[in-house]
Amino acid sequence: MTHRIDSATLPGLTRVSADEMQRIALYPGSFDPLTNGHVNIIERGLSLCDELVVAIVHNPNKAPMFSVEERMQILREVFPDEKRVRLTTFSGLLVNYAREVQANAILRGLRAVADFEYESQMANMNRRLAPEVETVFLMAEPGSFFVSSRLVKEVALLGGDISGSVPPQALARLTAKVNQLQGKGS
Ligand code: PNS
C-alpha cells in the first residue's frame, strides 16, 4: 500500500500540489567566519531542498570579529553562481524569519556531542514556537568534526595555520583582519 502525502494534509502549508511545492530550507548561523564545515552543510543541504536560504544572524549582543557585511561578502565570494542559495541576514526570532521566507525546515549541522544539548534545546523551543517548521540536522563530515568559527579565530589570532579549516576567501579576510587587529596593517 502506498501513502500519498498531499500538501493539504500538512499543517501550515498552502494548498499546492506536491509537484508545485517548493521546498525551502533555512540555514541560520553566525558564520563568523564561514568555515569548511558550513560550506559542506550548505552543499549537502542543497540536495534536500529546492532553495536554501543562508541567513546571517544580526545579534547586537555579540561582538563578532567580522561585520555582517564582511560575513556576507565571504559567503557571496564562496557561492557566486549557485542560484539555489539565497544569502540573507536576519534579526529577532529565528522562527519568525523562517515563516517570513516560507521555510519548511531549519537546517543545522551537528558536530561533537557538545553540540547536541544546545541544538536539541533550540530545536525543541523552535518547534514549540512554530510546529510547522521542522529542524533537520546534518552530521558534520569527519574532516569538519572539530572545526568551529570560534576555534578558527583563536588559532588565527595566535598565528596558527587554519588554511585546512576555512575556504580560501575566508582565509584571505581572516589574515587581513588578524593583521589589522595586531597593527600589521597593509
Ligand atoms: O552559528 P550559531 O551562532 O550557532 O547560530 C545560532 C543561531 C543564529 C541559530 C541562534 O542564535 C538563533 O536562532 N538566533 C536567533 C534568535 C532566536 O530565535 N533565539 C531563540 C532560539 S530557540
Tab-separated table of C-alpha atoms and ligand atoms in Angstrom, residues 28-30 57 62 90 92-94 108 118 122 125-126, ligand 1:
chain	number	residue	atom	x	y	z
A	28	PRO	CA	20.848	30.218	10.025
A	29	GLY	CA	24.080	30.987	11.801
A	30	SER	CA	26.672	33.469	12.899
A	57	VAL	CA	22.099	36.430	12.320
A	62	LYS	CA	27.500	39.665	20.420
A	90	PHE	CA	18.031	38.457	9.895
A	92	GLY	CA	14.959	38.735	16.042
A	93	LEU	CA	13.364	35.328	16.429
A	94	LEU	CA	14.518	32.674	14.005
A	108	ARG	CA	21.662	22.834	11.252
A	118	TYR	CA	22.367	23.296	22.660
A	122	MET	CA	16.889	25.230	20.249
A	125	MET	CA	11.928	25.552	21.573
A	126	ASN	CA	11.613	26.420	17.889
B	1	PNS	O1	26.066	29.805	14.267
B	1	PNS	P1	25.368	29.898	15.587
B	1	PNS	O2	25.891	31.082	16.375
B	1	PNS	O3	25.438	28.610	16.363
B	1	PNS	O4	23.808	30.184	15.273
B	1	PNS	C1	22.889	30.358	16.321
B	1	PNS	C2	21.518	30.830	15.796
B	1	PNS	C3	21.650	32.017	14.885
B	1	PNS	C4	20.866	29.708	15.041
B	1	PNS	C5	20.667	31.169	17.055
B	1	PNS	O5	21.391	32.027	17.882
B	1	PNS	C6	19.337	31.822	16.708
B	1	PNS	O6	18.427	31.163	16.250
B	1	PNS	N1	19.237	33.164	16.908
B	1	PNS	C7	18.031	33.927	16.628
B	1	PNS	C8	17.295	34.293	17.912
B	1	PNS	C9	16.351	33.206	18.351
B	1	PNS	O7	15.440	32.804	17.656
B	1	PNS	N2	16.609	32.657	19.561
B	1	PNS	C10	15.814	31.601	20.138
B	1	PNS	C11	16.328	30.240	19.674
B	1	PNS	S1	15.359	28.932	20.382
